[in-house]
PDB file of C-alpha atoms and ligand atoms in Angstrom:
ATOM      1  CA  MET A  23     -16.010 -18.583 -19.324  1.00  0.00           C
ATOM      2  CA  ASP A  24     -16.280 -22.367 -19.612  1.00  0.00           C
ATOM      3  CA  GLY A  25     -19.183 -24.344 -21.055  1.00  0.00           C
ATOM      4  CA  ASN A  26     -19.893 -22.732 -24.443  1.00  0.00           C
ATOM      5  CA  GLY A  27     -19.312 -25.988 -26.324  1.00  0.00           C
ATOM      6  CA  ARG A  28     -21.487 -28.079 -24.023  1.00  0.00           C
ATOM      7  CA  TRP A  29     -24.232 -25.437 -24.027  1.00  0.00           C
ATOM      8  CA  ALA A  30     -24.376 -25.722 -27.826  1.00  0.00           C
ATOM      9  CA  GLN A  31     -24.129 -29.500 -27.962  1.00  0.00           C
ATOM     10  CA  GLN A  32     -26.967 -29.849 -25.428  1.00  0.00           C
ATOM     11  CA  ARG A  33     -29.130 -27.947 -27.951  1.00  0.00           C
ATOM     12  CA  GLY A  34     -27.991 -29.831 -31.044  1.00  0.00           C
ATOM     13  CA  LEU A  35     -25.993 -26.785 -32.188  1.00  0.00           C
ATOM     14  CA  GLU A  36     -22.391 -26.399 -33.283  1.00  0.00           C
ATOM     15  CA  ARG A  37     -19.760 -25.525 -30.676  1.00  0.00           C
ATOM     16  CA  VAL A  38     -19.169 -22.192 -32.411  1.00  0.00           C
ATOM     17  CA  ASP A  39     -22.836 -21.306 -31.835  1.00  0.00           C
ATOM     18  CA  GLY A  40     -22.099 -21.697 -28.135  1.00  0.00           C
ATOM     19  CA  HIS A  41     -19.194 -19.278 -28.426  1.00  0.00           C
ATOM     20  CA  ALA A  42     -21.438 -16.769 -30.230  1.00  0.00           C
ATOM     21  CA  GLU A  43     -23.981 -17.037 -27.419  1.00  0.00           C
ATOM     22  CA  GLY A  44     -21.081 -16.751 -24.970  1.00  0.00           C
ATOM     23  CA  ALA A  45     -20.092 -13.451 -26.561  1.00  0.00           C
ATOM     24  CA  ARG A  46     -23.610 -12.154 -25.827  1.00  0.00           C
ATOM     25  CA  ALA A  47     -23.201 -13.174 -22.182  1.00  0.00           C
ATOM     26  CA  VAL A  48     -19.886 -11.272 -22.166  1.00  0.00           C
ATOM     27  CA  ARG A  49     -21.684  -8.096 -23.180  1.00  0.00           C
ATOM     28  CA  ASP A  50     -24.153  -8.344 -20.276  1.00  0.00           C
ATOM     29  CA  ALA A  51     -21.498  -9.320 -17.732  1.00  0.00           C
ATOM     30  CA  VAL A  52     -19.262  -6.384 -18.697  1.00  0.00           C
ATOM     31  CA  GLU A  53     -22.116  -3.900 -18.597  1.00  0.00           C
ATOM     32  CA  THR A  54     -23.287  -5.193 -15.204  1.00  0.00           C
ATOM     33  CA  ALA A  55     -19.806  -5.197 -13.685  1.00  0.00           C
ATOM     34  CA  ALA A  56     -19.223  -1.575 -14.710  1.00  0.00           C
ATOM     35  CA  ARG A  57     -22.645  -0.514 -13.466  1.00  0.00           C
ATOM     36  CA  ILE A  58     -22.157  -1.950  -9.968  1.00  0.00           C
ATOM     37  CA  GLY A  59     -18.689  -0.459  -9.534  1.00  0.00           C
ATOM     38  CA  VAL A  60     -16.288  -3.284 -10.315  1.00  0.00           C
ATOM     39  CA  GLY A  61     -12.972  -1.581 -11.087  1.00  0.00           C
ATOM     40  CA  TYR A  62     -11.253  -4.431 -12.890  1.00  0.00           C
ATOM     41  CA  LEU A  63     -12.807  -7.312 -14.809  1.00  0.00           C
ATOM     42  CA  THR A  64     -10.632  -9.897 -16.528  1.00  0.00           C
ATOM     43  CA  LEU A  65     -12.116 -12.423 -18.947  1.00  0.00           C
ATOM     44  CA  TYR A  66     -10.353 -15.625 -19.986  1.00  0.00           C
ATOM     45  CA  ALA A  67     -11.335 -15.466 -23.652  1.00  0.00           C
ATOM     46  CA  PHE A  68      -8.584 -17.602 -25.230  1.00  0.00           C
ATOM     47  CA  SER A  69      -5.798 -19.513 -23.497  1.00  0.00           C
ATOM     48  CA  ASN A  70      -2.415 -20.300 -25.017  1.00  0.00           C
ATOM     49  CA  ALA A  71      -3.527 -23.961 -24.862  1.00  0.00           C
ATOM     50  CA  ASN A  72      -6.653 -23.190 -26.951  1.00  0.00           C
ATOM     51  CA  TRP A  73      -4.506 -23.012 -30.114  1.00  0.00           C
ATOM     52  CA  ALA A  74      -4.672 -26.837 -30.058  1.00  0.00           C
ATOM     53  CA  ARG A  75      -8.434 -26.762 -30.783  1.00  0.00           C
ATOM     54  CA  PRO A  76      -9.773 -27.591 -34.262  1.00  0.00           C
ATOM     55  CA  ARG A  77      -8.776 -24.900 -36.736  1.00  0.00           C
ATOM     56  CA  ALA A  78     -12.374 -23.980 -37.588  1.00  0.00           C
ATOM     57  CA  GLU A  79     -13.166 -23.367 -33.915  1.00  0.00           C
ATOM     58  CA  VAL A  80     -10.060 -21.220 -33.418  1.00  0.00           C
ATOM     59  CA  GLU A  81     -10.945 -19.202 -36.532  1.00  0.00           C
ATOM     60  CA  ALA A  82     -14.524 -18.741 -35.338  1.00  0.00           C
ATOM     61  CA  LEU A  83     -13.292 -17.476 -31.970  1.00  0.00           C
ATOM     62  CA  MET A  84     -10.913 -15.037 -33.683  1.00  0.00           C
ATOM     63  CA  ARG A  85     -13.800 -13.740 -35.810  1.00  0.00           C
ATOM     64  CA  LEU A  86     -16.006 -13.354 -32.732  1.00  0.00           C
ATOM     65  CA  LEU A  87     -13.314 -11.226 -31.130  1.00  0.00           C
ATOM     66  CA  VAL A  88     -13.207  -8.984 -34.204  1.00  0.00           C
ATOM     67  CA  ASP A  89     -17.026  -8.691 -34.150  1.00  0.00           C
ATOM     68  CA  PHE A  90     -16.982  -7.910 -30.431  1.00  0.00           C
ATOM     69  CA  ALA A  91     -14.264  -5.275 -30.845  1.00  0.00           C
ATOM     70  CA  ARG A  92     -16.120  -3.503 -33.670  1.00  0.00           C
ATOM     71  CA  ARG A  93     -19.677  -3.857 -32.364  1.00  0.00           C
ATOM     72  CA  GLU A  94     -19.064  -2.929 -28.728  1.00  0.00           C
ATOM     73  CA  ARG A  95     -16.451  -0.212 -28.977  1.00  0.00           C
ATOM     74  CA  SER A  96     -18.836   2.778 -28.902  1.00  0.00           C
ATOM     75  CA  GLU A  97     -20.784   1.376 -25.974  1.00  0.00           C
ATOM     76  CA  LEU A  98     -17.607   0.504 -24.068  1.00  0.00           C
ATOM     77  CA  ARG A  99     -16.252   4.006 -24.537  1.00  0.00           C
ATOM     78  CA  ALA A 100     -19.597   5.559 -23.599  1.00  0.00           C
ATOM     79  CA  GLN A 101     -19.570   3.541 -20.369  1.00  0.00           C
ATOM     80  CA  GLY A 102     -16.016   4.597 -19.487  1.00  0.00           C
ATOM     81  CA  ILE A 103     -14.627   1.082 -19.911  1.00  0.00           C
ATOM     82  CA  ARG A 104     -10.980   0.854 -20.866  1.00  0.00           C
ATOM     83  CA  VAL A 105      -9.952  -2.342 -22.675  1.00  0.00           C
ATOM     84  CA  ASN A 106      -6.630  -3.973 -21.977  1.00  0.00           C
ATOM     85  CA  VAL A 107      -5.095  -7.298 -23.040  1.00  0.00           C
ATOM     86  CA  ILE A 108      -3.090  -9.806 -21.048  1.00  0.00           C
ATOM     87  CA  GLY A 109      -1.275 -12.599 -22.853  1.00  0.00           C
ATOM     88  CA  GLN A 110       0.475 -12.755 -26.197  1.00  0.00           C
ATOM     89  CA  LEU A 111      -1.561 -10.429 -28.412  1.00  0.00           C
ATOM     90  CA  GLU A 112       1.145 -10.663 -31.079  1.00  0.00           C
ATOM     91  CA  GLU A 113       0.305 -14.345 -31.604  1.00  0.00           C
ATOM     92  CA  LEU A 114      -3.217 -13.572 -32.821  1.00  0.00           C
ATOM     93  CA  PRO A 115      -4.016 -13.390 -36.532  1.00  0.00           C
ATOM     94  CA  THR A 116      -3.357  -9.919 -37.944  1.00  0.00           C
ATOM     95  CA  SER A 117      -7.037  -8.996 -38.436  1.00  0.00           C
ATOM     96  CA  THR A 118      -7.919  -9.931 -34.837  1.00  0.00           C
ATOM     97  CA  ARG A 119      -4.846  -8.222 -33.443  1.00  0.00           C
ATOM     98  CA  HIS A 120      -5.632  -5.015 -35.330  1.00  0.00           C
ATOM     99  CA  ALA A 121      -9.274  -5.010 -34.223  1.00  0.00           C
ATOM    100  CA  VAL A 122      -8.256  -5.504 -30.600  1.00  0.00           C
ATOM    101  CA  GLU A 123      -5.508  -2.872 -30.819  1.00  0.00           C
ATOM    102  CA  GLU A 124      -8.046  -0.422 -32.241  1.00  0.00           C
ATOM    103  CA  LEU A 125     -10.417  -1.245 -29.401  1.00  0.00           C
ATOM    104  CA  ILE A 126      -7.649  -0.617 -26.854  1.00  0.00           C
ATOM    105  CA  ALA A 127      -6.809   2.756 -28.438  1.00  0.00           C
ATOM    106  CA  TYR A 128     -10.465   3.746 -28.828  1.00  0.00           C
ATOM    107  CA  THR A 129     -11.291   3.080 -25.165  1.00  0.00           C
ATOM    108  CA  ALA A 130      -7.991   4.299 -23.686  1.00  0.00           C
ATOM    109  CA  ASP A 131      -9.581   7.219 -21.812  1.00  0.00           C
ATOM    110  CA  GLY A 132     -12.085   5.060 -19.911  1.00  0.00           C
ATOM    111  CA  ASP A 133     -11.724   5.572 -16.162  1.00  0.00           C
ATOM    112  CA  ARG A 134     -14.685   3.635 -14.771  1.00  0.00           C
ATOM    113  CA  MET A 135     -13.566   0.037 -15.285  1.00  0.00           C
ATOM    114  CA  THR A 136     -10.617  -1.778 -16.854  1.00  0.00           C
ATOM    115  CA  LEU A 137     -11.744  -4.753 -18.918  1.00  0.00           C
ATOM    116  CA  SER A 138      -8.817  -7.083 -19.518  1.00  0.00           C
ATOM    117  CA  LEU A 139      -9.182  -9.709 -22.209  1.00  0.00           C
ATOM    118  CA  ALA A 140      -6.895 -12.700 -21.672  1.00  0.00           C
ATOM    119  CA  LEU A 141      -5.858 -13.655 -25.203  1.00  0.00           C
ATOM    120  CA  SER A 142      -3.355 -16.386 -25.979  1.00  0.00           C
ATOM    121  CA  TYR A 143      -2.829 -16.180 -22.230  1.00  0.00           C
ATOM    122  CA  GLY A 144      -1.234 -18.665 -19.870  1.00  0.00           C
ATOM    123  CA  GLY A 145      -0.459 -17.968 -16.222  1.00  0.00           C
ATOM    124  CA  ARG A 146       2.719 -20.043 -16.177  1.00  0.00           C
ATOM    125  CA  ALA A 147       3.956 -18.536 -19.428  1.00  0.00           C
ATOM    126  CA  ASP A 148       3.385 -15.047 -18.030  1.00  0.00           C
ATOM    127  CA  ILE A 149       5.443 -15.861 -14.932  1.00  0.00           C
ATOM    128  CA  VAL A 150       8.234 -17.324 -17.093  1.00  0.00           C
ATOM    129  CA  GLU A 151       8.269 -14.227 -19.345  1.00  0.00           C
ATOM    130  CA  ALA A 152       8.534 -11.984 -16.288  1.00  0.00           C
ATOM    131  CA  ALA A 153      11.361 -14.091 -14.806  1.00  0.00           C
ATOM    132  CA  ARG A 154      13.193 -13.889 -18.112  1.00  0.00           C
ATOM    133  CA  ALA A 155      12.762 -10.091 -18.274  1.00  0.00           C
ATOM    134  CA  LEU A 156      14.149  -9.758 -14.747  1.00  0.00           C
ATOM    135  CA  ALA A 157      17.069 -12.047 -15.632  1.00  0.00           C
ATOM    136  CA  VAL A 158      17.889  -9.796 -18.594  1.00  0.00           C
ATOM    137  CA  ARG A 159      17.766  -6.733 -16.349  1.00  0.00           C
ATOM    138  CA  ALA A 160      19.981  -8.476 -13.795  1.00  0.00           C
ATOM    139  CA  ARG A 161      22.521  -9.450 -16.453  1.00  0.00           C
ATOM    140  CA  ALA A 162      22.619  -5.804 -17.576  1.00  0.00           C
ATOM    141  CA  GLY A 163      23.262  -4.745 -13.977  1.00  0.00           C
ATOM    142  CA  LEU A 164      19.939  -2.890 -13.747  1.00  0.00           C
ATOM    143  CA  VAL A 165      18.679  -4.965 -10.833  1.00  0.00           C
ATOM    144  CA  LEU A 166      20.399  -7.014  -8.145  1.00  0.00           C
ATOM    145  CA  PRO A 167      19.042 -10.586  -7.731  1.00  0.00           C
ATOM    146  CA  GLU A 168      18.588  -9.995  -3.996  1.00  0.00           C
ATOM    147  CA  GLU A 169      16.417  -6.949  -4.769  1.00  0.00           C
ATOM    148  CA  ILE A 170      13.887  -9.037  -6.718  1.00  0.00           C
ATOM    149  CA  ASP A 171      10.648  -9.419  -4.806  1.00  0.00           C
ATOM    150  CA  GLU A 172       6.979 -10.218  -5.495  1.00  0.00           C
ATOM    151  CA  SER A 173       6.257  -6.659  -6.625  1.00  0.00           C
ATOM    152  CA  SER A 174       9.148  -6.434  -9.076  1.00  0.00           C
ATOM    153  CA  LEU A 175       8.231  -9.812 -10.577  1.00  0.00           C
ATOM    154  CA  HIS A 176       4.588  -8.760 -10.902  1.00  0.00           C
ATOM    155  CA  ARG A 177       5.543  -5.484 -12.606  1.00  0.00           C
ATOM    156  CA  GLU A 178       7.133  -7.513 -15.415  1.00  0.00           C
ATOM    157  CA  MET A 179       3.997  -9.624 -15.951  1.00  0.00           C
ATOM    158  CA  SER A 180       1.275  -8.706 -18.437  1.00  0.00           C
ATOM    159  CA  THR A 181      -0.971  -8.093 -15.408  1.00  0.00           C
ATOM    160  CA  GLY A 182       1.594  -5.670 -13.955  1.00  0.00           C
ATOM    161  CA  SER A 183      -0.831  -2.749 -13.950  1.00  0.00           C
ATOM    162  CA  LEU A 184      -3.705  -4.784 -12.483  1.00  0.00           C
ATOM    163  CA  PRO A 185      -4.465  -5.382  -8.796  1.00  0.00           C
ATOM    164  CA  ASP A 186      -4.573  -8.863  -7.276  1.00  0.00           C
ATOM    165  CA  VAL A 187      -7.693 -10.890  -7.997  1.00  0.00           C
ATOM    166  CA  ASP A 188     -10.415 -10.606  -5.335  1.00  0.00           C
ATOM    167  CA  LEU A 189     -13.032 -12.902  -6.844  1.00  0.00           C
ATOM    168  CA  LEU A 190     -12.503 -15.549  -9.504  1.00  0.00           C
ATOM    169  CA  ILE A 191     -15.579 -17.115 -11.092  1.00  0.00           C
ATOM    170  CA  ARG A 192     -15.439 -20.195 -13.314  1.00  0.00           C
ATOM    171  CA  THR A 193     -18.554 -21.481 -15.039  1.00  0.00           C
ATOM    172  CA  GLY A 194     -18.996 -24.915 -16.640  1.00  0.00           C
ATOM    173  CA  GLY A 195     -18.750 -27.095 -13.524  1.00  0.00           C
ATOM    174  CA  GLU A 196     -15.001 -27.807 -13.497  1.00  0.00           C
ATOM    175  CA  THR A 197     -13.137 -26.986 -10.286  1.00  0.00           C
ATOM    176  CA  ARG A 198      -9.714 -26.078 -11.650  1.00  0.00           C
ATOM    177  CA  LEU A 199      -7.878 -22.869 -12.588  1.00  0.00           C
ATOM    178  CA  SER A 200      -6.608 -24.047 -15.990  1.00  0.00           C
ATOM    179  CA  ASP A 201      -3.576 -21.746 -15.871  1.00  0.00           C
ATOM    180  CA  PHE A 202      -5.563 -18.556 -15.194  1.00  0.00           C
ATOM    181  CA  LEU A 203      -3.936 -15.779 -13.120  1.00  0.00           C
ATOM    182  CA  LEU A 204      -1.937 -18.267 -11.028  1.00  0.00           C
ATOM    183  CA  PHE A 205       0.230 -15.596  -9.399  1.00  0.00           C
ATOM    184  CA  GLU A 206      -2.457 -12.920  -9.097  1.00  0.00           C
ATOM    185  CA  ALA A 207      -5.169 -15.137  -7.609  1.00  0.00           C
ATOM    186  CA  ALA A 208      -3.069 -16.232  -4.608  1.00  0.00           C
ATOM    187  CA  TYR A 209      -5.702 -14.909  -2.166  1.00  0.00           C
ATOM    188  CA  ALA A 210      -8.729 -14.811  -4.470  1.00  0.00           C
ATOM    189  CA  GLU A 211     -12.083 -16.168  -3.428  1.00  0.00           C
ATOM    190  CA  LEU A 212     -12.862 -18.966  -5.865  1.00  0.00           C
ATOM    191  CA  VAL A 213     -16.394 -19.586  -7.112  1.00  0.00           C
ATOM    192  CA  PHE A 214     -17.163 -22.558  -9.331  1.00  0.00           C
ATOM    193  CA  LEU A 215     -20.609 -22.558 -10.908  1.00  0.00           C
ATOM    194  CA  PRO A 216     -22.291 -25.539 -12.585  1.00  0.00           C
ATOM    195  CA  LEU A 217     -24.026 -23.393 -15.197  1.00  0.00           C
ATOM    196  CA  MET A 218     -22.604 -23.038 -18.694  1.00  0.00           C
ATOM    197  CA  TRP A 219     -21.152 -19.631 -19.632  1.00  0.00           C
ATOM    198  CA  PRO A 220     -23.939 -18.671 -22.118  1.00  0.00           C
ATOM    199  CA  ASP A 221     -26.390 -19.026 -19.204  1.00  0.00           C
ATOM    200  CA  PHE A 222     -24.427 -16.546 -17.080  1.00  0.00           C
ATOM    201  CA  ARG A 223     -26.734 -13.626 -16.315  1.00  0.00           C
ATOM    202  CA  PRO A 224     -26.291 -10.258 -14.586  1.00  0.00           C
ATOM    203  CA  ALA A 225     -28.059 -11.795 -11.556  1.00  0.00           C
ATOM    204  CA  THR A 226     -25.413 -14.560 -11.451  1.00  0.00           C
ATOM    205  CA  LEU A 227     -22.691 -11.947 -11.105  1.00  0.00           C
ATOM    206  CA  LEU A 228     -24.619 -10.022  -8.460  1.00  0.00           C
ATOM    207  CA  GLU A 229     -25.133 -13.216  -6.414  1.00  0.00           C
ATOM    208  CA  ALA A 230     -21.438 -14.116  -6.594  1.00  0.00           C
ATOM    209  CA  ILE A 231     -20.403 -10.607  -5.537  1.00  0.00           C
ATOM    210  CA  THR A 232     -22.926 -10.568  -2.687  1.00  0.00           C
ATOM    211  CA  ALA A 233     -21.550 -13.898  -1.416  1.00  0.00           C
ATOM    212  CA  TYR A 234     -18.019 -12.509  -1.795  1.00  0.00           C
ATOM    213  CA  GLY A 235     -19.003  -9.543   0.375  1.00  0.00           C
ATOM    214  CA  ARG A 236     -19.846 -11.917   3.232  1.00  0.00           C
ATOM    215  CA  LYS A 237     -16.386 -13.513   3.206  1.00  0.00           C
ATOM    216  CA  GLU A 238     -13.763 -12.534   5.721  1.00  0.00           C
ATOM    217  CA  ARG A 239     -10.454 -12.159   3.917  1.00  0.00           C
ATOM    218  CA  ARG A 240      -7.661 -12.860   6.390  1.00  0.00           C
ATOM    219  CA  PHE A 241      -4.518 -12.947   4.226  1.00  0.00           C
ATOM    220  CA  GLY A 242      -2.856 -15.294   6.715  1.00  0.00           C
ATOM    221  CA  LYS A 243      -3.942 -13.369   9.834  1.00  0.00           C
ATOM    222  CA  THR A 244      -6.422 -14.488  12.475  1.00  0.00           C
ATOM    223  CA  SER A 245     -10.040 -13.444  12.389  1.00  0.00           C
ATOM    224  CA  ALA A 246      -9.516 -11.327  15.523  1.00  0.00           C
ATOM    225  CA  GLN A 247      -6.631  -9.434  13.965  1.00  0.00           C
ATOM    226  CA  VAL A 248      -8.692  -8.681  10.884  1.00  0.00           C
ATOM    227  CA  GLN A 249     -11.630  -7.446  12.937  1.00  0.00           C
ATOM    228  CA  LEU A 250      -9.380  -5.275  15.106  1.00  0.00           C
ATOM    229  CA  ALA A 251      -7.768  -3.726  12.024  1.00  0.00           C
ATOM    230  CA  GLU A 252     -11.210  -2.979  10.632  1.00  0.00           C
ATOM    231  CA  GLY A 253     -12.255  -1.380  13.928  1.00  0.00           C
ATOM    232  CA  ARG A 254     -14.971  -3.960  14.554  1.00  0.00           C
ATOM    233  CA  SER A 255     -15.737  -5.638  17.880  1.00  0.00           C
ATOM    234  CA  PHE A 256     -14.405  -9.149  18.192  1.00  0.00           C
ATOM    235  CA  ASP A 257     -14.861 -12.226  20.297  1.00  0.00           C
ATOM    236  CA  PRO A 258     -12.124 -12.149  23.023  1.00  0.00           C
ATOM    237  CA  VAL A 259     -12.165 -15.953  23.331  1.00  0.00           C
ATOM    238  CA  ASP A 260     -10.952 -16.135  19.734  1.00  0.00           C
ATOM    239  CA  THR A 261      -7.959 -13.855  20.506  1.00  0.00           C
ATOM    240  CA  GLY A 262      -6.739 -15.861  23.475  1.00  0.00           C
ATOM    241  CA  LEU A 263      -6.763 -12.599  25.501  1.00  0.00           C
ATOM    242  CA  SER A 264      -9.721 -13.462  27.739  1.00  0.00           C
TER     243      SER A 264
HETATM  244  C1  FPP B 323     -14.438 -22.234 -22.979  1.00  0.00           C
HETATM  245  O1  FPP B 323     -15.602 -23.006 -23.214  1.00  0.00           O
HETATM  246  C2  FPP B 323     -14.547 -20.962 -23.694  1.00  0.00           C
HETATM  247  C3  FPP B 323     -13.654 -20.517 -24.624  1.00  0.00           C
HETATM  248  C4  FPP B 323     -12.432 -21.272 -24.966  1.00  0.00           C
HETATM  249  C5  FPP B 323     -13.868 -19.264 -25.358  1.00  0.00           C
HETATM  250  C6  FPP B 323     -14.586 -18.179 -24.646  1.00  0.00           C
HETATM  251  C7  FPP B 323     -15.078 -17.199 -25.646  1.00  0.00           C
HETATM  252  C8  FPP B 323     -16.211 -16.483 -25.564  1.00  0.00           C
HETATM  253  C9  FPP B 323     -17.063 -16.480 -24.375  1.00  0.00           C
HETATM  254  C10 FPP B 323     -16.670 -15.608 -26.705  1.00  0.00           C
HETATM  255  C11 FPP B 323     -15.705 -14.652 -27.257  1.00  0.00           C
HETATM  256  C12 FPP B 323     -15.096 -13.743 -26.234  1.00  0.00           C
HETATM  257  C13 FPP B 323     -15.247 -12.405 -26.197  1.00  0.00           C
HETATM  258  C14 FPP B 323     -14.546 -11.609 -25.182  1.00  0.00           C
HETATM  259  C15 FPP B 323     -16.111 -11.682 -27.156  1.00  0.00           C
HETATM  260  P1  FPP B 323     -15.461 -24.409 -23.943  1.00  0.00           P
HETATM  261  O2  FPP B 323     -15.476 -24.192 -25.406  1.00  0.00           O
HETATM  262  O3  FPP B 323     -14.247 -25.109 -23.426  1.00  0.00           O
HETATM  263  O4  FPP B 323     -16.761 -25.161 -23.488  1.00  0.00           O
HETATM  264  P2  FPP B 323     -16.882 -26.717 -23.182  1.00  0.00           P
HETATM  265  O5  FPP B 323     -16.035 -27.002 -21.975  1.00  0.00           O
HETATM  266  O6  FPP B 323     -18.344 -26.898 -22.900  1.00  0.00           O
HETATM  267  O7  FPP B 323     -16.431 -27.452 -24.421  1.00  0.00           O
END
């Protein structure tokens, strides 16, 4: 959700005003995603590198999270949206942590969509934590090193209960991942949009998902193999069988 600061500065506002407007865009994006049948939505709300921002900005973001948790909880529950956190929730200030924990508990029965908030999150740090947890299990004799595979590593990550990423959208014009879901986005379709996050609208999400639907996801296979597996006709020239 990049571009809040620039959105505000372009309007002569404070950066924190951009974050507040960004929180409004979050509300619409979440509602739209649930309505159109997205099962899992993960929002990069605060990275572990964002602690290095000016203190006032960090505090404003923590307050916005509290506001969001309190203001939206009834609506989220009514819509069947379950809130989850990835990252180091314990590093957040107590008031923010409590508000988010309450939101998680309050929405726990939601079965329509899982909304994961990435808070004090870093993709590399998550992989390191998982490796460390597996090392501890190996030292205790609970797992053999040769048994460790992609699934067992993923189970130890804070995204362990989430599926792989299908579509990753970054606003704000930068074309980098900035440590977001590095392991989970291995085969994700990446969409980089020039617009700033507060300008993200329900129609923006619908367009990105429509474009995603036109992509052929091959996961290392050939196009012909994918089409055969899906029971579609395919071009024999492409298979080398003609
Ligand atoms: C990056 O834009 C955005 C953030 C670091 C914070 C994102 C937070 C919100 C959208 C609001 C709060 C979240 C929730 C879930 C209620 P930036 O500040 O780096 O923008 P810039 O690149 O233009 O400076």
